[in-house]
Amino acid sequence: MSKKINNKGLIERVRGMHDVMSNEYLIRKKIIEKAENIASFYGFEPIQTPHLERAELFTSAIGESTDIIEKEMYKLKTKGGDNLVLRPEGTAPIVRAYIEHGMQTKPQPVMLYYHGSFFRHERPQRGRSREFQQFGLEILGEENSIVDAIIIKTLLTILEEAVGIKPISVHINSIGDKECRKVYQKELTTYYKRKTNDLCKDCQYRLKSNPLRLLDCKNKECDEIKQGAPQIINYLCPGCTNHFKELLEILDASEVSYFLDQYLVRGLDYYSRTAFEFFLEENPDEEKMSLELGGGGRYDSLAHILGNKNIPGVGGAIGVDRAIKILSEKKKLSVQTKTPEVFFIQLGSNAKYKSLFLLDILRKAKIPIKHSLSRNSLKSQLKIASKLGASYVLILGQKETTDNTIIIRNMETTSQEIVPISKLVDRLKKKLK
Ligand SMILES: [Zn+2]
Ligand SMILES: [Zn+2]
């Protein structure tokens, strides 16, 4: 087997994958905790689906001619011959779980939140990893636009309050349903066919495979052509028009401001009606592309594709990695870690043997403590204690171990007292007050 070894002879991590450590780890944890609280408040319940799914789940749900299916899935074949993939997105697995566990028998709608890793083999760029973390919401079993509004409002609140980045702009569009989109797609194709030679290579391909994606192109030449393209809003059937109108009215009444974005189509085949994305409103002076922080949409036909069921659904997700990236660029990446007030020192082998027993007494009393149990000398342990800014050190020596006592030393005044182990918690708590 081949190993990727660098010039120092080390096996390196896989490209596009990251180790999450120290401060960043704590920030991620905090963001997820706050996001879970917000989601629970709005009535969402947790779900966790596996990292591995059958390949057909995504090929049938997402559509063959999308970047995800064509080039971005991590595929593997089991010894038994099953084709599995590392999940590239969260919605199809949740719809699968809904059908598989018969959630249609529960009171509807079913509101779920999830977070975890997703995998796409794409070119790593700003804030993009091949293993990326998402926090997402899904509402299944309800067609009314009020649930679209709940998804948008909850995700927006998570971005603003759990992540803490503002201002966020909400881009929104309706891409119609199967019926009215068919008519629009035909018009769009006719329009673009006349300009085939002026289109970029990608768009020439999209024209054949997935014409809606033409509106996604960020190329300059294609942009001019896009300006004259027919707009989907003019092709929506009465049902889709009403659904969209009602959603906008609810957002207005909820004081959520939005931007009607006629080019917003979302890349996946299963979307219908509502499509939305969140962007960070960046300072226009800074030469950065506006950064998408997440998005989602309605997928009323997905359950039909996966299990021949008629279950309307809507959902969305935010990219935790990108949010963290922005926080670090804005230098908002710090978690206040409490400096420990107490440091535990042991001297001699009998004291060392007893130290885990002692630490457990403090853990049960909820007194946070630092230690360096592998050290032996008083000097080196005191040095670490003062480096960490400890206010008190506990010293367990040979004599104290025999007497069942311990020394509490005030680091500032250097005064110290000997207390029985049985009184240690009480004495310490008084001092720490
Ligand atoms: Zn193009
Ligand atoms: Zn329609």
Short mmCIF file of C-alpha atoms and ligand atoms in Angstrom, two decimals:
data_model
loop_
_atom_site.label_atom_id
_atom_site.label_comp_id
_atom_site.label_asym_id
_atom_site.label_seq_id
_atom_site.Cartn_x
_atom_site.Cartn_y
_atom_site.Cartn_z
CA MET A 1 0.00 0.00 0.00
CA SER A 2 1.30 3.48 -0.77
CA LYS A 3 1.78 6.01 1.97
CA LYS A 4 1.93 9.76 1.59
CA ILE A 5 5.18 10.60 3.32
CA ASN A 6 6.72 14.05 3.50
CA ASN A 7 10.44 14.82 3.36
CA LYS A 8 10.74 14.40 7.13
CA GLY A 9 9.47 10.87 6.83
CA LEU A 10 6.09 11.58 8.48
CA ILE A 11 2.77 10.26 7.31
CA GLU A 12 0.68 13.37 6.69
CA ARG A 13 -3.03 13.96 7.00
CA VAL A 14 -5.16 13.67 3.87
CA ARG A 15 -5.45 16.81 1.72
CA GLY A 16 -8.56 18.83 2.48
CA MET A 17 -8.97 17.23 5.93
CA HIS A 18 -8.19 19.04 9.17
CA ASP A 19 -7.28 18.35 12.74
CA VAL A 20 -9.39 20.39 15.13
CA MET A 21 -7.61 21.32 18.33
CA SER A 22 -7.52 23.50 21.45
CA ASN A 23 -9.24 26.85 21.01
CA GLU A 24 -10.95 25.98 17.73
CA TYR A 25 -12.30 22.78 19.21
CA LEU A 26 -13.83 24.68 22.12
CA ILE A 27 -15.36 27.30 19.84
CA ARG A 28 -16.96 24.66 17.63
CA LYS A 29 -18.38 22.96 20.68
CA LYS A 30 -19.81 26.21 21.98
CA ILE A 31 -21.38 27.10 18.64
CA ILE A 32 -23.03 23.67 18.38
CA GLU A 33 -24.33 23.86 21.94
CA LYS A 34 -25.88 27.28 21.37
CA ALA A 35 -27.29 26.19 18.00
CA GLU A 36 -28.88 23.14 19.63
CA ASN A 37 -30.51 25.35 22.25
CA ILE A 38 -31.96 27.68 19.62
CA ALA A 39 -33.21 24.75 17.50
CA SER A 40 -34.80 23.09 20.54
CA PHE A 41 -36.55 26.33 21.45
CA TYR A 42 -38.23 26.39 18.04
CA GLY A 43 -39.32 22.76 18.50
CA PHE A 44 -36.68 20.77 16.62
CA GLU A 45 -35.54 17.38 17.91
CA PRO A 46 -32.12 15.79 17.40
CA ILE A 47 -31.30 13.08 14.88
CA GLN A 48 -28.00 11.48 13.94
CA THR A 49 -27.72 9.46 10.74
CA PRO A 50 -24.70 7.31 9.76
CA HIS A 51 -21.67 8.64 7.89
CA LEU A 52 -21.98 5.80 5.40
CA GLU A 53 -25.00 5.40 3.18
CA ARG A 54 -25.83 3.46 0.05
CA ALA A 55 -24.67 5.27 -3.08
CA GLU A 56 -28.14 5.00 -4.67
CA LEU A 57 -29.58 7.19 -1.90
CA PHE A 58 -27.70 10.15 -3.29
CA THR A 59 -27.57 9.27 -6.99
CA SER A 60 -31.35 9.02 -7.12
CA ALA A 61 -32.02 11.97 -4.81
CA ILE A 62 -29.52 14.56 -5.96
CA GLY A 63 -29.60 13.85 -9.68
CA GLU A 64 -26.93 12.31 -11.88
CA SER A 65 -25.77 15.49 -13.57
CA THR A 66 -24.61 17.49 -10.57
CA ASP A 67 -21.04 18.09 -9.46
CA ILE A 68 -21.65 16.10 -6.28
CA ILE A 69 -22.61 12.92 -8.08
CA GLU A 70 -20.28 13.34 -11.04
CA LYS A 71 -17.06 14.01 -9.22
CA GLU A 72 -17.32 14.78 -5.52
CA MET A 73 -18.50 11.63 -3.72
CA TYR A 74 -16.11 9.47 -1.73
CA LYS A 75 -17.10 5.99 -2.84
CA LEU A 76 -16.17 2.61 -1.49
CA LYS A 77 -17.11 -0.94 -2.28
CA THR A 78 -17.54 -3.45 0.54
CA LYS A 79 -16.36 -7.07 0.38
CA GLY A 80 -20.00 -8.04 0.00
CA GLY A 81 -20.23 -5.88 -3.11
CA ASP A 82 -22.29 -3.00 -1.68
CA ASN A 83 -21.62 0.45 -3.11
CA LEU A 84 -21.36 2.87 -0.22
CA VAL A 85 -20.48 6.56 0.00
CA LEU A 86 -19.44 8.95 2.73
CA ARG A 87 -22.48 11.18 3.01
CA PRO A 88 -22.07 14.35 0.90
CA GLU A 89 -25.15 16.10 2.38
CA GLY A 90 -27.72 15.72 5.13
CA THR A 91 -31.21 15.92 3.65
CA ALA A 92 -31.50 12.65 1.71
CA PRO A 93 -30.40 10.54 4.73
CA ILE A 94 -32.97 12.24 6.94
CA VAL A 95 -35.79 11.67 4.48
CA ARG A 96 -34.63 8.04 4.26
CA ALA A 97 -34.74 7.79 8.07
CA TYR A 98 -38.20 9.40 8.19
CA ILE A 99 -39.59 6.79 5.78
CA GLU A 100 -37.65 3.88 7.29
CA HIS A 101 -38.82 4.57 10.85
CA GLY A 102 -42.41 5.31 9.86
CA MET A 103 -42.32 8.87 11.19
CA GLN A 104 -45.44 9.66 9.15
CA THR A 105 -47.42 8.05 11.98
CA LYS A 106 -46.15 10.71 14.43
CA PRO A 107 -47.88 14.08 14.78
CA GLN A 108 -46.88 16.15 11.74
CA PRO A 109 -44.78 18.04 10.92
CA VAL A 110 -41.68 16.26 12.18
CA MET A 111 -38.98 18.83 12.99
CA LEU A 112 -35.39 17.61 13.19
CA TYR A 113 -31.95 19.09 13.71
CA TYR A 114 -28.58 17.48 13.07
CA HIS A 115 -24.90 18.29 12.99
CA GLY A 116 -21.80 16.43 11.94
CA SER A 117 -19.30 15.77 9.20
CA PHE A 118 -20.03 15.60 5.49
CA PHE A 119 -17.60 14.70 2.72
CA ARG A 120 -17.04 16.06 -0.76
CA HIS A 121 -13.97 15.62 -2.87
CA GLU A 122 -13.78 19.16 -4.23
CA ARG A 123 -10.96 21.63 -4.68
CA PRO A 124 -10.09 23.01 -1.26
CA GLN A 125 -10.54 26.78 -1.30
CA ARG A 126 -11.26 29.56 1.13
CA GLY A 127 -13.13 28.10 4.08
CA ARG A 128 -13.82 24.85 2.27
CA SER A 129 -12.71 21.42 3.41
CA ARG A 130 -13.30 17.96 2.01
CA GLU A 131 -14.63 16.94 5.39
CA PHE A 132 -16.89 19.73 6.54
CA GLN A 133 -19.22 20.26 9.46
CA GLN A 134 -22.81 21.31 9.04
CA PHE A 135 -25.61 22.22 11.39
CA GLY A 136 -28.92 21.60 9.70
CA LEU A 137 -32.69 21.59 10.15
CA GLU A 138 -35.44 19.70 8.36
CA ILE A 139 -39.23 19.92 8.64
CA LEU A 140 -41.12 17.01 7.09
CA GLY A 141 -44.80 16.46 6.50
CA GLU A 142 -45.97 20.04 5.99
CA GLU A 143 -46.44 22.09 2.85
CA ASN A 144 -47.51 25.42 4.38
CA SER A 145 -45.04 28.28 3.94
CA ILE A 146 -45.00 28.96 7.69
CA VAL A 147 -42.55 26.04 8.08
CA ASP A 148 -40.26 27.47 5.36
CA ALA A 149 -40.23 30.66 7.44
CA ILE A 150 -39.41 28.70 10.63
CA ILE A 151 -36.38 27.13 8.91
CA ILE A 152 -35.10 30.48 7.62
CA LYS A 153 -35.68 32.31 10.90
CA THR A 154 -34.08 29.57 13.05
CA LEU A 155 -30.97 29.29 10.87
CA LEU A 156 -30.64 33.06 10.73
CA THR A 157 -30.84 33.24 14.53
CA ILE A 158 -28.20 30.51 14.81
CA LEU A 159 -25.84 32.45 12.53
CA GLU A 160 -26.36 35.72 14.35
CA GLU A 161 -26.46 34.46 17.93
CA ALA A 162 -24.78 31.03 18.15
CA VAL A 163 -22.00 31.85 15.70
CA GLY A 164 -22.12 35.58 16.34
CA ILE A 165 -21.62 37.04 12.87
CA LYS A 166 -23.64 39.93 11.53
CA PRO A 167 -25.04 41.31 9.33
CA ILE A 168 -26.31 38.31 7.39
CA SER A 169 -28.28 38.81 4.24
CA VAL A 170 -30.95 36.32 3.24
CA HIS A 171 -31.26 35.66 -0.49
CA ILE A 172 -34.51 34.03 -1.51
CA ASN A 173 -36.24 32.74 -4.62
CA SER A 174 -38.89 30.30 -5.74
CA ILE A 175 -37.93 27.76 -8.38
CA GLY A 176 -41.48 26.45 -8.84
CA ASP A 177 -42.58 22.85 -8.80
CA LYS A 178 -42.17 20.07 -11.37
CA GLU A 179 -45.02 21.40 -13.50
CA CYS A 180 -44.24 25.07 -13.84
CA ARG A 181 -40.48 24.58 -13.82
CA LYS A 182 -40.79 22.40 -16.91
CA VAL A 183 -42.23 25.31 -18.86
CA TYR A 184 -39.59 27.69 -17.53
CA GLN A 185 -36.71 25.31 -18.24
CA LYS A 186 -37.88 25.04 -21.85
CA GLU A 187 -37.93 28.82 -22.23
CA LEU A 188 -34.53 29.11 -20.57
CA THR A 189 -33.01 26.46 -22.83
CA THR A 190 -34.42 28.13 -25.97
CA TYR A 191 -32.93 31.46 -24.85
CA TYR A 192 -29.49 30.01 -24.09
CA LYS A 193 -29.33 27.82 -27.19
CA ARG A 194 -29.19 30.94 -29.32
CA LYS A 195 -26.09 32.05 -27.40
CA THR A 196 -24.29 28.70 -27.13
CA ASN A 197 -21.08 29.95 -28.73
CA ASP A 198 -20.69 32.80 -26.24
CA LEU A 199 -21.01 30.55 -23.19
CA CYS A 200 -18.18 29.19 -21.06
CA LYS A 201 -17.35 25.48 -21.31
CA ASP A 202 -19.18 24.65 -18.07
CA CYS A 203 -22.31 26.40 -19.24
CA GLN A 204 -22.26 24.65 -22.60
CA TYR A 205 -22.35 21.42 -20.65
CA ARG A 206 -25.00 22.68 -18.22
CA LEU A 207 -27.22 23.62 -21.14
CA LYS A 208 -27.49 19.93 -21.98
CA SER A 209 -27.39 18.41 -18.52
CA ASN A 210 -28.94 20.81 -16.01
CA PRO A 211 -30.12 24.09 -17.58
CA LEU A 212 -31.23 25.70 -14.28
CA ARG A 213 -27.59 25.68 -13.19
CA LEU A 214 -26.83 28.15 -16.02
CA LEU A 215 -28.04 30.83 -13.63
CA ASP A 216 -25.35 29.76 -11.15
CA CYS A 217 -22.43 30.71 -13.39
CA LYS A 218 -20.17 33.42 -12.02
CA ASN A 219 -18.23 33.90 -15.29
CA LYS A 220 -18.18 37.42 -16.66
CA GLU A 221 -19.23 36.56 -20.25
CA CYS A 222 -22.03 34.37 -19.00
CA ASP A 223 -23.14 37.03 -16.56
CA GLU A 224 -24.10 39.41 -19.38
CA ILE A 225 -26.13 36.69 -21.06
CA LYS A 226 -27.78 35.89 -17.73
CA GLN A 227 -29.07 39.47 -17.43
CA GLY A 228 -31.34 38.95 -20.43
CA ALA A 229 -32.53 35.45 -19.47
CA PRO A 230 -36.22 34.81 -18.73
CA GLN A 231 -37.04 35.02 -15.01
CA ILE A 232 -38.64 32.09 -13.25
CA ILE A 233 -40.92 34.31 -11.17
CA ASN A 234 -42.91 35.04 -14.35
CA TYR A 235 -43.51 31.35 -14.96
CA LEU A 236 -44.74 30.20 -11.53
CA CYS A 237 -48.16 28.52 -11.48
CA PRO A 238 -50.83 29.98 -9.14
CA GLY A 239 -50.06 27.39 -6.41
CA CYS A 240 -46.34 28.21 -6.40
CA THR A 241 -46.99 31.95 -6.62
CA ASN A 242 -49.25 31.85 -3.56
CA HIS A 243 -46.81 29.72 -1.59
CA PHE A 244 -43.99 32.17 -2.30
CA LYS A 245 -46.11 35.26 -1.67
CA GLU A 246 -47.24 33.92 1.68
CA LEU A 247 -43.67 33.08 2.72
CA LEU A 248 -42.53 36.63 1.94
CA GLU A 249 -45.45 38.05 3.93
CA ILE A 250 -44.54 35.90 6.94
CA LEU A 251 -40.90 36.99 6.70
CA ASP A 252 -42.01 40.64 6.50
CA ALA A 253 -44.17 40.22 9.59
CA SER A 254 -41.26 38.50 11.38
CA GLU A 255 -39.00 41.44 10.52
CA VAL A 256 -36.62 39.21 8.58
CA SER A 257 -35.26 41.28 5.72
CA TYR A 258 -34.44 39.45 2.51
CA PHE A 259 -33.19 40.01 -1.00
CA LEU A 260 -35.18 38.57 -3.92
CA ASP A 261 -32.54 36.78 -5.95
CA GLN A 262 -33.91 35.59 -9.31
CA TYR A 263 -30.67 33.72 -10.08
CA LEU A 264 -30.74 31.62 -6.94
CA VAL A 265 -31.51 28.06 -8.02
CA ARG A 266 -29.49 25.78 -5.67
CA GLY A 267 -27.47 23.01 -7.27
CA LEU A 268 -29.53 19.95 -6.41
CA ASP A 269 -32.30 18.40 -8.47
CA TYR A 270 -34.64 17.68 -5.60
CA TYR A 271 -35.44 21.27 -4.69
CA SER A 272 -38.84 22.78 -5.46
CA ARG A 273 -40.45 26.13 -4.68
CA THR A 274 -38.48 27.88 -1.90
CA ALA A 275 -34.72 28.28 -2.29
CA PHE A 276 -32.63 30.42 0.05
CA GLU A 277 -29.02 31.21 0.92
CA PHE A 278 -27.28 33.17 3.66
CA PHE A 279 -24.40 35.52 2.93
CA LEU A 280 -22.17 37.55 5.13
CA GLU A 281 -22.52 41.19 4.15
CA GLU A 282 -18.90 42.08 3.73
CA ASN A 283 -17.39 45.47 3.48
CA PRO A 284 -17.55 46.26 -0.26
CA ASP A 285 -14.13 47.93 -0.06
CA GLU A 286 -12.53 44.64 0.83
CA GLU A 287 -11.93 42.67 -2.31
CA LYS A 288 -13.60 39.48 -1.30
CA MET A 289 -16.36 37.51 -2.87
CA SER A 290 -19.47 37.43 -0.79
CA LEU A 291 -19.25 34.26 1.22
CA GLU A 292 -22.11 31.82 1.35
CA LEU A 293 -22.67 30.62 4.89
CA GLY A 294 -25.44 28.19 4.22
CA GLY A 295 -28.77 27.72 2.57
CA GLY A 296 -31.53 25.30 1.78
CA GLY A 297 -34.92 24.93 0.26
CA ARG A 298 -38.08 22.95 -0.17
CA TYR A 299 -37.98 19.41 -1.52
CA ASP A 300 -41.56 18.22 -1.92
CA SER A 301 -40.69 15.48 -4.43
CA LEU A 302 -37.69 13.96 -2.63
CA ALA A 303 -39.68 11.41 -0.60
CA HIS A 304 -41.38 10.36 -3.79
CA ILE A 305 -38.02 9.69 -5.45
CA LEU A 306 -36.70 7.78 -2.42
CA GLY A 307 -39.70 5.80 -1.27
CA ASN A 308 -42.68 6.53 -3.49
CA LYS A 309 -44.24 8.56 -0.66
CA ASN A 310 -45.89 11.94 -0.78
CA ILE A 311 -44.14 13.81 2.04
CA PRO A 312 -43.49 17.52 1.61
CA GLY A 313 -40.34 18.82 3.25
CA VAL A 314 -38.16 21.87 3.70
CA GLY A 315 -34.75 22.30 5.27
CA GLY A 316 -31.43 24.02 5.31
CA ALA A 317 -27.99 24.00 6.86
CA ILE A 318 -25.15 26.28 7.79
CA GLY A 319 -21.48 25.54 7.20
CA VAL A 320 -19.76 25.52 10.55
CA ASP A 321 -16.23 25.54 9.04
CA ARG A 322 -16.87 28.66 7.00
CA ALA A 323 -18.39 30.40 9.98
CA ILE A 324 -15.28 29.55 12.03
CA LYS A 325 -13.06 30.77 9.19
CA ILE A 326 -14.84 34.11 9.21
CA LEU A 327 -14.61 34.37 12.98
CA SER A 328 -10.86 33.78 12.79
CA GLU A 329 -10.46 36.39 10.03
CA LYS A 330 -12.34 38.83 12.20
CA LYS A 331 -10.13 37.79 15.12
CA LYS A 332 -13.14 36.84 17.15
CA LEU A 333 -11.71 33.41 17.76
CA SER A 334 -11.14 33.16 21.46
CA VAL A 335 -12.79 31.35 24.25
CA GLN A 336 -12.19 32.62 27.75
CA THR A 337 -10.65 29.63 29.45
CA LYS A 338 -10.67 29.92 33.21
CA THR A 339 -7.24 29.93 34.79
CA PRO A 340 -7.13 27.16 37.35
CA GLU A 341 -6.96 28.41 40.91
CA VAL A 342 -5.63 25.20 42.39
CA PHE A 343 -2.57 23.15 41.45
CA PHE A 344 -1.82 19.74 42.93
CA ILE A 345 1.78 18.78 43.81
CA GLN A 346 2.95 15.33 44.90
CA LEU A 347 6.34 14.42 46.35
CA GLY A 348 7.66 10.86 46.73
CA SER A 349 6.30 7.62 45.38
CA ASN A 350 3.68 7.02 48.08
CA ALA A 351 2.17 10.45 47.39
CA LYS A 352 2.23 9.84 43.64
CA TYR A 353 0.36 6.56 44.10
CA LYS A 354 -2.29 8.31 46.15
CA SER A 355 -2.73 11.29 43.81
CA LEU A 356 -5.48 9.87 41.57
CA PHE A 357 -7.48 9.05 44.70
CA LEU A 358 -7.07 12.65 45.83
CA LEU A 359 -7.93 14.17 42.47
CA ASP A 360 -11.16 12.19 42.50
CA ILE A 361 -12.19 13.78 45.79
CA LEU A 362 -11.75 17.21 44.18
CA ARG A 363 -13.52 16.21 40.96
CA LYS A 364 -16.55 15.04 42.93
CA ALA A 365 -16.53 18.32 44.85
CA LYS A 366 -16.43 20.16 41.47
CA ILE A 367 -13.17 21.94 42.29
CA PRO A 368 -11.21 22.39 39.02
CA ILE A 369 -7.58 21.50 39.37
CA LYS A 370 -4.38 21.25 37.33
CA HIS A 371 -1.48 18.93 37.98
CA SER A 372 1.69 17.53 36.54
CA LEU A 373 1.69 14.04 37.97
CA SER A 374 4.67 12.82 35.96
CA ARG A 375 7.01 15.34 37.62
CA ASN A 376 8.94 14.53 40.80
CA SER A 377 10.64 17.65 42.19
CA LEU A 378 8.93 20.38 44.17
CA LYS A 379 10.76 23.04 42.19
CA SER A 380 9.56 21.94 38.76
CA GLN A 381 5.96 21.51 39.94
CA LEU A 382 5.91 24.93 41.63
CA LYS A 383 7.26 26.47 38.45
CA ILE A 384 4.35 25.08 36.41
CA ALA A 385 1.87 26.20 39.08
CA SER A 386 3.07 29.77 38.93
CA LYS A 387 3.16 29.70 35.11
CA LEU A 388 -0.51 28.71 35.13
CA GLY A 389 -1.29 31.47 37.61
CA ALA A 390 -2.59 29.17 40.35
CA SER A 391 -3.71 30.94 43.54
CA TYR A 392 -3.28 27.85 45.72
CA VAL A 393 -1.18 24.72 45.57
CA LEU A 394 -1.91 21.50 47.40
CA ILE A 395 1.22 19.66 48.48
CA LEU A 396 1.10 15.97 49.29
CA GLY A 397 4.47 14.78 50.64
CA GLN A 398 5.75 11.62 52.32
CA LYS A 399 4.76 12.80 55.82
CA GLU A 400 1.30 14.01 54.78
CA THR A 401 0.59 10.71 53.04
CA THR A 402 1.30 8.82 56.27
CA ASP A 403 -0.69 11.32 58.40
CA ASN A 404 -3.64 11.51 56.01
CA THR A 405 -3.18 15.28 55.71
CA ILE A 406 -2.30 17.75 52.95
CA ILE A 407 -0.71 21.20 52.80
CA ILE A 408 -2.64 24.15 51.33
CA ARG A 409 -0.29 26.89 50.27
CA ASN A 410 -1.27 30.41 49.25
CA MET A 411 0.92 31.25 46.27
CA GLU A 412 0.77 35.00 46.80
CA THR A 413 1.50 35.20 50.53
CA THR A 414 3.40 31.84 50.66
CA SER A 415 1.59 31.14 53.96
CA GLN A 416 0.54 27.51 54.34
CA GLU A 417 -1.53 25.27 56.58
CA ILE A 418 -1.83 21.54 57.12
CA VAL A 419 -5.36 20.12 56.97
CA PRO A 420 -6.72 16.59 57.32
CA ILE A 421 -7.80 15.15 53.92
CA SER A 422 -11.34 14.83 55.32
CA LYS A 423 -11.50 18.65 55.76
CA LEU A 424 -9.75 19.51 52.47
CA VAL A 425 -12.86 20.20 50.38
CA ASP A 426 -14.44 22.46 53.02
CA ARG A 427 -11.26 24.46 53.62
CA LEU A 428 -10.57 24.90 49.90
CA LYS A 429 -14.11 25.97 49.07
CA LYS A 430 -13.93 28.66 51.79
CA LYS A 431 -10.65 29.96 50.42
CA LEU A 432 -11.84 29.96 46.81
CA LYS A 433 -14.96 32.00 47.53
ZN ZN B 1 -20.76 30.11 -17.66
ZN ZN B 2 -45.83 25.55 -9.75
#
